[in-house]
Amino acid sequence: MTRVRGFVRTNSLSLVFGVLFLGALVGQAFAGLAEFNDGQVADGLATISFGRYVTSADFAVDVTENWQSEYLQFLLYIVLTVWLVQRGSPESKPLDQAGRESDEDQKVGAYAGPDSPHWAKVGGVRTRIYSSSLGLVMGAVFLACWLVQSVAGWSAYNEQRLKQLQDPQSWLSYVGSADFWSRSLQNWQSELLAVGSMAVFSIYLRQRGSPESKPVGTAHDATGIEG
Amino acid sequence: MGAIVLAVSSCGSKLPEAPAAVADRFYHAIAVHDAAAACGLLGPQTRHEVEQSAQASCAAAILDQDIPAADSVVELRKYGTHAYARMNGDTAFLAEFGDGWKIVAAACTSQDQLPYDCKVKG
């Protein structure tokens, strides 16, 4: 019991986000089903079941268009903050540390400690891959989600076109269509706004105790200091 | 995802897809003047529209709708609850209902980017 409590306490951030994610996803599924079936009824068509909806292209495109944009946002943030800095922001490195930094700073190869991950110690290709593994995985998940969005969006778009007695389009036509780019860009702009504004707001505003904020009494121009 | 594209040669390969079978049965019913069978394959809105515009029962009106003779499915595309069947002689649109796939539009003529012009539709 104590071990379980300890596990929950020391992993509370990922556990709480996991539960909130599942709750929101289930909520989205029910709301999306209701919206889909409203449209079906209005068009004199048959309603569909919950199971049918959550395996439909309509649900898949709504889910993945948001997923891809979140992973793109964090990919950009992870990679761009290697080189780009923001004076006064806790989201930025100190102004003089822009770049990939030295092996000593990054504790790789000869500078690795006894508790460093194995691939950080071994050098060569494995250390180079491991040194970019966070960005590589976030980028791979982004591309996978964007690809699924394109396929699911294509299917949902063609379902709408058939409903309107129009010819279905090819996948290639769809990825050049206004629907695909509208779905992608509307998500991208909101993610970029949120992350950019957080980097700037955190110069002047504080959240006591949060590692995303500077300590409350820290000067506005202090950069790269997290609370 | 969810998209099934079947291109069928004109030699008439058998299609396992329900929408294709429904389209085949519909055009066969029109060809043999089986109005009751044809009406039974129409979606409720479409059937209602046929009756409204003819001011007669569907069975009395369906054979007067200028539905072209068509004998085999050349291309079937299905996306979710909707499908399109390009026949040898006509184009039809189908939708999935609780009791299976039904014709929602038939006797359709392509209008390039615009929706098909269909003599029978819901």
Short mmCIF file of C-alpha atoms in Angstrom, two decimals:
data_model
loop_
_atom_site.label_atom_id
_atom_site.label_comp_id
_atom_site.label_asym_id
_atom_site.label_seq_id
_atom_site.Cartn_x
_atom_site.Cartn_y
_atom_site.Cartn_z
CA MET A 1 0.00 0.00 0.00
CA THR A 2 2.79 2.39 0.95
CA ARG A 3 4.64 1.43 -2.24
CA VAL A 4 1.54 2.15 -4.32
CA ARG A 5 1.07 5.50 -2.60
CA GLY A 6 4.71 6.30 -3.16
CA PHE A 7 4.42 5.40 -6.83
CA VAL A 8 1.32 7.57 -7.24
CA ARG A 9 2.92 10.53 -5.43
CA THR A 10 6.17 10.38 -7.38
CA ASN A 11 4.35 9.96 -10.73
CA SER A 12 1.39 12.20 -10.02
CA LEU A 13 2.02 14.55 -12.94
CA SER A 14 1.87 11.86 -15.64
CA LEU A 15 -0.92 9.95 -13.87
CA VAL A 16 -3.17 13.00 -13.51
CA PHE A 17 -2.57 14.05 -17.12
CA GLY A 18 -3.28 10.47 -18.23
CA VAL A 19 -6.61 10.42 -16.40
CA LEU A 20 -7.58 13.91 -17.63
CA PHE A 21 -6.65 12.89 -21.18
CA LEU A 22 -8.82 9.77 -21.09
CA GLY A 23 -11.73 11.70 -19.54
CA ALA A 24 -11.51 14.39 -22.22
CA LEU A 25 -11.20 11.80 -25.00
CA VAL A 26 -14.31 9.93 -23.81
CA GLY A 27 -16.14 13.25 -23.48
CA GLN A 28 -15.11 14.18 -27.02
CA ALA A 29 -16.38 10.82 -28.27
CA PHE A 30 -19.83 11.31 -26.73
CA ALA A 31 -20.09 14.95 -27.89
CA GLY A 32 -18.83 14.03 -31.37
CA LEU A 33 -21.33 11.17 -31.62
CA ALA A 34 -24.19 13.49 -30.66
CA GLU A 35 -23.10 16.05 -33.26
CA PHE A 36 -22.66 13.39 -35.96
CA ASN A 37 -26.08 11.88 -35.26
CA ASP A 38 -27.73 15.33 -35.22
CA GLY A 39 -26.46 15.76 -38.77
CA GLN A 40 -27.68 12.31 -39.77
CA VAL A 41 -31.18 12.98 -38.40
CA ALA A 42 -31.33 16.39 -40.08
CA ASP A 43 -30.48 14.71 -43.40
CA GLY A 44 -33.03 11.92 -42.90
CA LEU A 45 -30.28 9.31 -42.45
CA ALA A 46 -29.72 6.60 -39.86
CA THR A 47 -27.93 7.34 -36.58
CA ILE A 48 -24.89 5.28 -35.65
CA SER A 49 -23.78 3.59 -32.42
CA PHE A 50 -21.04 4.74 -30.06
CA GLY A 51 -18.82 1.85 -31.15
CA ARG A 52 -19.29 2.68 -34.81
CA TYR A 53 -18.54 6.36 -34.18
CA VAL A 54 -15.29 5.85 -32.26
CA THR A 55 -13.98 3.68 -35.12
CA SER A 56 -15.13 6.16 -37.78
CA ALA A 57 -13.02 8.48 -39.90
CA ASP A 58 -15.01 11.41 -38.51
CA PHE A 59 -13.80 10.72 -34.96
CA ALA A 60 -10.28 9.78 -36.06
CA VAL A 61 -9.70 13.03 -37.94
CA ASP A 62 -11.02 15.15 -35.06
CA VAL A 63 -8.67 13.36 -32.64
CA THR A 64 -5.54 13.23 -34.77
CA GLU A 65 -5.72 16.81 -36.04
CA ASN A 66 -5.29 17.89 -32.42
CA TRP A 67 -2.68 15.28 -31.57
CA GLN A 68 -0.42 16.18 -34.49
CA SER A 69 -0.48 19.85 -33.61
CA GLU A 70 0.41 19.19 -29.96
CA TYR A 71 3.38 17.05 -30.93
CA LEU A 72 4.46 19.62 -33.53
CA GLN A 73 4.27 22.36 -30.91
CA PHE A 74 6.49 20.48 -28.47
CA LEU A 75 8.83 19.32 -31.23
CA LEU A 76 9.38 22.93 -32.29
CA TYR A 77 9.77 24.07 -28.72
CA ILE A 78 12.26 21.34 -27.88
CA VAL A 79 14.35 21.90 -31.01
CA LEU A 80 14.14 25.69 -31.40
CA THR A 81 15.07 26.34 -27.76
CA VAL A 82 18.43 24.69 -28.49
CA TRP A 83 19.37 27.75 -30.54
CA LEU A 84 16.78 30.46 -29.81
CA VAL A 85 16.70 32.32 -26.50
CA GLN A 86 14.30 34.73 -24.83
CA ARG A 87 15.64 37.30 -22.41
CA GLY A 88 13.92 37.01 -19.04
CA SER A 89 12.04 33.78 -19.78
CA PRO A 90 12.39 30.65 -17.64
CA GLU A 91 11.59 28.70 -20.82
CA SER A 92 14.88 29.89 -22.34
CA LYS A 93 18.45 28.86 -21.65
CA PRO A 94 20.85 31.52 -20.40
CA LEU A 95 21.56 33.90 -23.28
CA ASP A 96 25.19 32.78 -23.69
CA GLN A 97 24.41 29.06 -23.91
CA ALA A 98 22.58 28.96 -27.25
CA GLY A 99 23.49 25.91 -29.32
CA ARG A 100 24.05 22.20 -28.71
CA GLU A 101 26.59 22.88 -25.93
CA SER A 102 29.79 20.98 -25.18
CA ASP A 103 30.05 17.24 -24.42
CA GLU A 104 31.13 18.22 -20.91
CA ASP A 105 28.01 20.36 -20.41
CA GLN A 106 25.84 17.55 -21.79
CA LYS A 107 27.65 14.77 -19.85
CA VAL A 108 28.17 12.53 -22.88
CA GLY A 109 31.02 10.19 -23.90
CA ALA A 110 34.08 10.71 -21.72
CA TYR A 111 32.15 13.16 -19.54
CA ALA A 112 29.31 10.76 -18.75
CA GLY A 113 28.76 9.95 -15.10
CA PRO A 114 28.27 6.49 -13.58
CA ASP A 115 24.51 6.97 -13.54
CA SER A 116 24.31 8.39 -17.08
CA PRO A 117 22.15 6.43 -19.56
CA HIS A 118 24.15 3.74 -21.42
CA TRP A 119 23.71 5.34 -24.85
CA ALA A 120 25.02 8.65 -23.46
CA LYS A 121 28.27 6.90 -22.41
CA VAL A 122 29.03 4.72 -25.42
CA GLY A 123 29.73 7.46 -27.97
CA GLY A 124 29.39 7.15 -31.75
CA VAL A 125 26.07 6.78 -33.56
CA ARG A 126 24.19 5.62 -30.49
CA THR A 127 25.11 8.71 -28.50
CA ARG A 128 24.27 10.94 -31.47
CA ILE A 129 20.85 9.27 -31.81
CA TYR A 130 20.22 9.39 -28.07
CA SER A 131 21.26 13.05 -27.99
CA SER A 132 18.31 13.84 -30.30
CA SER A 133 15.94 11.08 -29.21
CA LEU A 134 13.33 13.36 -27.65
CA GLY A 135 12.98 15.45 -30.79
CA LEU A 136 13.11 12.38 -33.05
CA VAL A 137 10.29 10.63 -31.20
CA MET A 138 8.15 13.78 -30.96
CA GLY A 139 8.75 14.37 -34.68
CA ALA A 140 7.89 10.78 -35.56
CA VAL A 141 4.65 10.91 -33.53
CA PHE A 142 3.78 14.26 -35.18
CA LEU A 143 4.29 12.84 -38.68
CA ALA A 144 2.37 9.66 -37.86
CA CYS A 145 -0.57 11.63 -36.44
CA TRP A 146 -0.53 14.03 -39.40
CA LEU A 147 -0.54 11.10 -41.82
CA VAL A 148 -3.47 9.47 -40.01
CA GLN A 149 -5.23 12.85 -40.01
CA SER A 150 -4.78 13.06 -43.78
CA VAL A 151 -6.21 9.57 -44.36
CA ALA A 152 -9.07 9.88 -41.87
CA GLY A 153 -9.80 13.42 -43.06
CA TRP A 154 -9.85 12.21 -46.65
CA SER A 155 -12.39 9.53 -45.78
CA ALA A 156 -14.58 11.89 -43.70
CA TYR A 157 -14.36 14.55 -46.42
CA ASN A 158 -15.42 12.07 -49.10
CA GLU A 159 -18.29 10.90 -46.91
CA GLN A 160 -19.50 14.51 -46.85
CA ARG A 161 -19.01 14.85 -50.61
CA LEU A 162 -21.05 11.70 -51.26
CA LYS A 163 -23.74 13.03 -48.94
CA GLN A 164 -23.83 16.16 -51.14
CA LEU A 165 -23.93 14.02 -54.32
CA GLN A 166 -20.41 15.01 -55.36
CA ASP A 167 -17.61 12.85 -56.73
CA PRO A 168 -15.16 11.58 -54.10
CA GLN A 169 -11.60 12.92 -54.33
CA SER A 170 -8.25 11.13 -54.34
CA TRP A 171 -6.00 11.27 -51.25
CA LEU A 172 -3.51 13.45 -53.14
CA SER A 173 -6.24 15.94 -54.03
CA TYR A 174 -7.35 15.93 -50.41
CA VAL A 175 -3.91 16.77 -49.00
CA GLY A 176 -3.91 19.82 -51.26
CA SER A 177 -7.46 20.77 -50.28
CA ALA A 178 -8.72 23.65 -48.17
CA ASP A 179 -10.26 21.17 -45.68
CA PHE A 180 -6.92 19.49 -44.91
CA TRP A 181 -4.99 22.74 -44.55
CA SER A 182 -7.75 24.49 -42.64
CA ARG A 183 -7.80 21.65 -40.09
CA SER A 184 -3.98 21.67 -39.83
CA LEU A 185 -3.39 25.42 -39.70
CA GLN A 186 -6.20 26.21 -37.27
CA ASN A 187 -4.57 23.84 -34.80
CA TRP A 188 -1.03 25.00 -35.48
CA GLN A 189 -1.80 28.69 -34.97
CA SER A 190 -3.42 28.04 -31.58
CA GLU A 191 -0.52 25.90 -30.37
CA LEU A 192 2.06 28.45 -31.53
CA LEU A 193 0.15 31.27 -29.86
CA ALA A 194 -0.08 29.37 -26.55
CA VAL A 195 3.57 28.38 -26.38
CA GLY A 196 4.86 31.74 -27.60
CA SER A 197 2.71 33.69 -25.18
CA MET A 198 3.78 31.44 -22.28
CA ALA A 199 7.43 32.14 -23.06
CA VAL A 200 6.73 35.90 -22.97
CA PHE A 201 4.22 35.98 -20.07
CA SER A 202 6.67 34.07 -17.89
CA ILE A 203 9.14 36.95 -18.19
CA TYR A 204 6.85 39.18 -16.10
CA LEU A 205 4.39 36.83 -14.40
CA ARG A 206 5.03 34.19 -11.74
CA GLN A 207 3.42 30.97 -10.51
CA ARG A 208 4.81 30.24 -7.09
CA GLY A 209 6.18 26.70 -6.88
CA SER A 210 5.89 25.89 -10.58
CA PRO A 211 9.02 24.78 -12.46
CA GLU A 212 7.56 26.56 -15.49
CA SER A 213 7.90 29.88 -13.66
CA LYS A 214 10.82 31.76 -12.20
CA PRO A 215 10.78 32.08 -8.40
CA VAL A 216 8.38 34.90 -7.50
CA GLY A 217 11.07 37.34 -6.40
CA THR A 218 13.38 36.79 -9.37
CA ALA A 219 14.10 39.82 -11.57
CA HIS A 220 12.28 40.15 -14.89
CA ASP A 221 15.51 40.09 -16.87
CA ALA A 222 16.85 36.91 -15.24
CA THR A 223 16.93 34.23 -17.95
CA GLY A 224 16.97 30.44 -17.75
CA ILE A 225 16.02 30.24 -14.09
CA GLU A 226 13.19 27.88 -13.16
CA GLY A 227 11.36 27.87 -9.84
CA MET B 1 -9.39 4.66 -43.43
CA GLY B 2 -12.82 3.28 -43.92
CA ALA B 3 -12.50 3.80 -47.60
CA ILE B 4 -13.00 0.91 -49.87
CA VAL B 5 -12.36 1.47 -53.49
CA LEU B 6 -13.30 -1.30 -55.81
CA ALA B 7 -12.76 -1.06 -59.50
CA VAL B 8 -14.47 -3.84 -61.35
CA SER B 9 -13.84 -4.88 -64.88
CA SER B 10 -16.74 -4.89 -67.26
CA CYS B 11 -16.74 -8.70 -67.31
CA GLY B 12 -18.91 -8.48 -64.19
CA SER B 13 -16.87 -9.82 -61.26
CA LYS B 14 -19.02 -10.53 -58.25
CA LEU B 15 -18.74 -7.86 -55.56
CA PRO B 16 -19.11 -8.87 -51.94
CA GLU B 17 -19.88 -5.30 -50.88
CA ALA B 18 -23.45 -4.72 -49.76
CA PRO B 19 -23.81 -1.33 -51.50
CA ALA B 20 -22.84 -2.87 -54.84
CA ALA B 21 -25.33 -5.70 -54.41
CA VAL B 22 -28.06 -3.18 -53.55
CA ALA B 23 -27.24 -1.07 -56.61
CA ASP B 24 -27.31 -4.19 -58.80
CA ARG B 25 -30.66 -5.28 -57.36
CA PHE B 26 -32.14 -1.81 -57.81
CA TYR B 27 -31.23 -1.53 -61.48
CA HIS B 28 -32.33 -5.10 -62.09
CA ALA B 29 -35.71 -4.27 -60.51
CA ILE B 30 -36.01 -1.23 -62.80
CA ALA B 31 -35.04 -3.35 -65.83
CA VAL B 32 -37.71 -6.00 -65.11
CA HIS B 33 -40.31 -3.36 -64.09
CA ASP B 34 -40.51 -4.65 -60.53
CA ALA B 35 -41.58 -1.34 -58.99
CA ALA B 36 -42.18 -2.75 -55.51
CA ALA B 37 -38.67 -4.19 -55.32
CA ALA B 38 -37.14 -0.94 -56.59
CA CYS B 39 -39.07 1.12 -54.05
CA GLY B 40 -38.00 -1.25 -51.27
CA LEU B 41 -34.39 -0.38 -52.08
CA LEU B 42 -34.87 3.39 -51.81
CA GLY B 43 -33.96 5.35 -48.69
CA PRO B 44 -36.95 6.77 -46.79
CA GLN B 45 -36.35 10.42 -47.84
CA THR B 46 -35.84 9.45 -51.46
CA ARG B 47 -38.95 7.31 -51.51
CA HIS B 48 -40.90 10.13 -49.90
CA GLU B 49 -39.60 12.60 -52.49
CA VAL B 50 -40.64 10.31 -55.37
CA GLU B 51 -44.13 10.04 -53.90
CA GLN B 52 -44.38 13.79 -53.23
CA SER B 53 -43.29 14.87 -56.68
CA ALA B 54 -45.52 12.33 -58.46
CA GLN B 55 -48.46 12.68 -56.06
CA ALA B 56 -48.72 8.90 -56.25
CA SER B 57 -47.37 5.85 -54.47
CA CYS B 58 -43.73 5.02 -55.04
CA ALA B 59 -44.69 1.78 -56.80
CA ALA B 60 -46.88 3.73 -59.21
CA ALA B 61 -44.26 6.41 -59.87
CA ILE B 62 -40.80 4.87 -59.77
CA LEU B 63 -40.85 3.42 -63.27
CA ASP B 64 -41.73 6.83 -64.72
CA GLN B 65 -38.63 8.55 -63.30
CA ASP B 66 -36.48 8.06 -66.42
CA ILE B 67 -33.97 5.92 -64.56
CA PRO B 68 -31.55 4.66 -67.23
CA ALA B 69 -30.92 0.96 -67.77
CA ALA B 70 -27.71 -0.06 -66.02
CA ASP B 71 -26.42 -3.55 -65.61
CA SER B 72 -23.23 -3.78 -63.60
CA VAL B 73 -21.17 -1.85 -61.08
CA VAL B 74 -18.06 -0.43 -62.70
CA GLU B 75 -16.73 1.35 -59.62
CA LEU B 76 -17.83 1.38 -56.02
CA ARG B 77 -16.49 3.77 -53.41
CA LYS B 78 -17.60 3.59 -49.81
CA TYR B 79 -16.76 6.15 -47.14
CA GLY B 80 -18.38 5.66 -43.74
CA THR B 81 -22.15 5.60 -44.13
CA HIS B 82 -22.18 6.71 -47.77
CA ALA B 83 -21.28 5.07 -51.05
CA TYR B 84 -21.18 5.86 -54.72
CA ALA B 85 -21.80 3.25 -57.39
CA ARG B 86 -20.82 4.03 -60.93
CA MET B 87 -22.84 1.64 -63.06
CA ASN B 88 -22.53 0.66 -66.65
CA GLY B 89 -25.20 3.16 -67.70
CA ASP B 90 -25.84 5.32 -64.63
CA THR B 91 -24.45 6.64 -61.35
CA ALA B 92 -26.17 6.08 -58.00
CA PHE B 93 -25.52 7.24 -54.44
CA LEU B 94 -26.26 5.03 -51.45
CA ALA B 95 -26.43 5.46 -47.70
CA GLU B 96 -26.43 2.97 -44.86
CA PHE B 97 -29.62 2.65 -42.82
CA GLY B 98 -30.57 0.41 -39.93
CA ASP B 99 -31.88 -2.21 -42.36
CA GLY B 100 -28.95 -2.01 -44.77
CA TRP B 101 -27.76 0.04 -47.72
CA LYS B 102 -30.36 1.96 -49.71
CA ILE B 103 -30.34 4.08 -52.83
CA VAL B 104 -30.55 7.79 -51.95
CA ALA B 105 -30.04 9.13 -55.47
CA ALA B 106 -30.19 7.59 -58.94
CA ALA B 107 -30.34 8.65 -62.58
CA CYS B 108 -27.48 11.02 -61.83
CA THR B 109 -25.57 13.11 -64.36
CA SER B 110 -22.15 14.56 -63.57
CA GLN B 111 -21.86 18.36 -63.53
CA ASP B 112 -18.10 18.66 -63.09
CA GLN B 113 -17.44 20.40 -59.73
CA LEU B 114 -21.13 20.79 -58.89
CA PRO B 115 -23.22 18.06 -57.24
CA TYR B 116 -24.61 15.45 -59.60
CA ASP B 117 -27.95 16.30 -61.17
CA CYS B 118 -30.14 13.37 -60.07
CA LYS B 119 -33.67 12.72 -61.26
CA VAL B 120 -34.35 10.60 -58.18
CA LYS B 121 -33.06 11.93 -54.86
CA GLY B 122 -34.14 12.51 -51.28
#
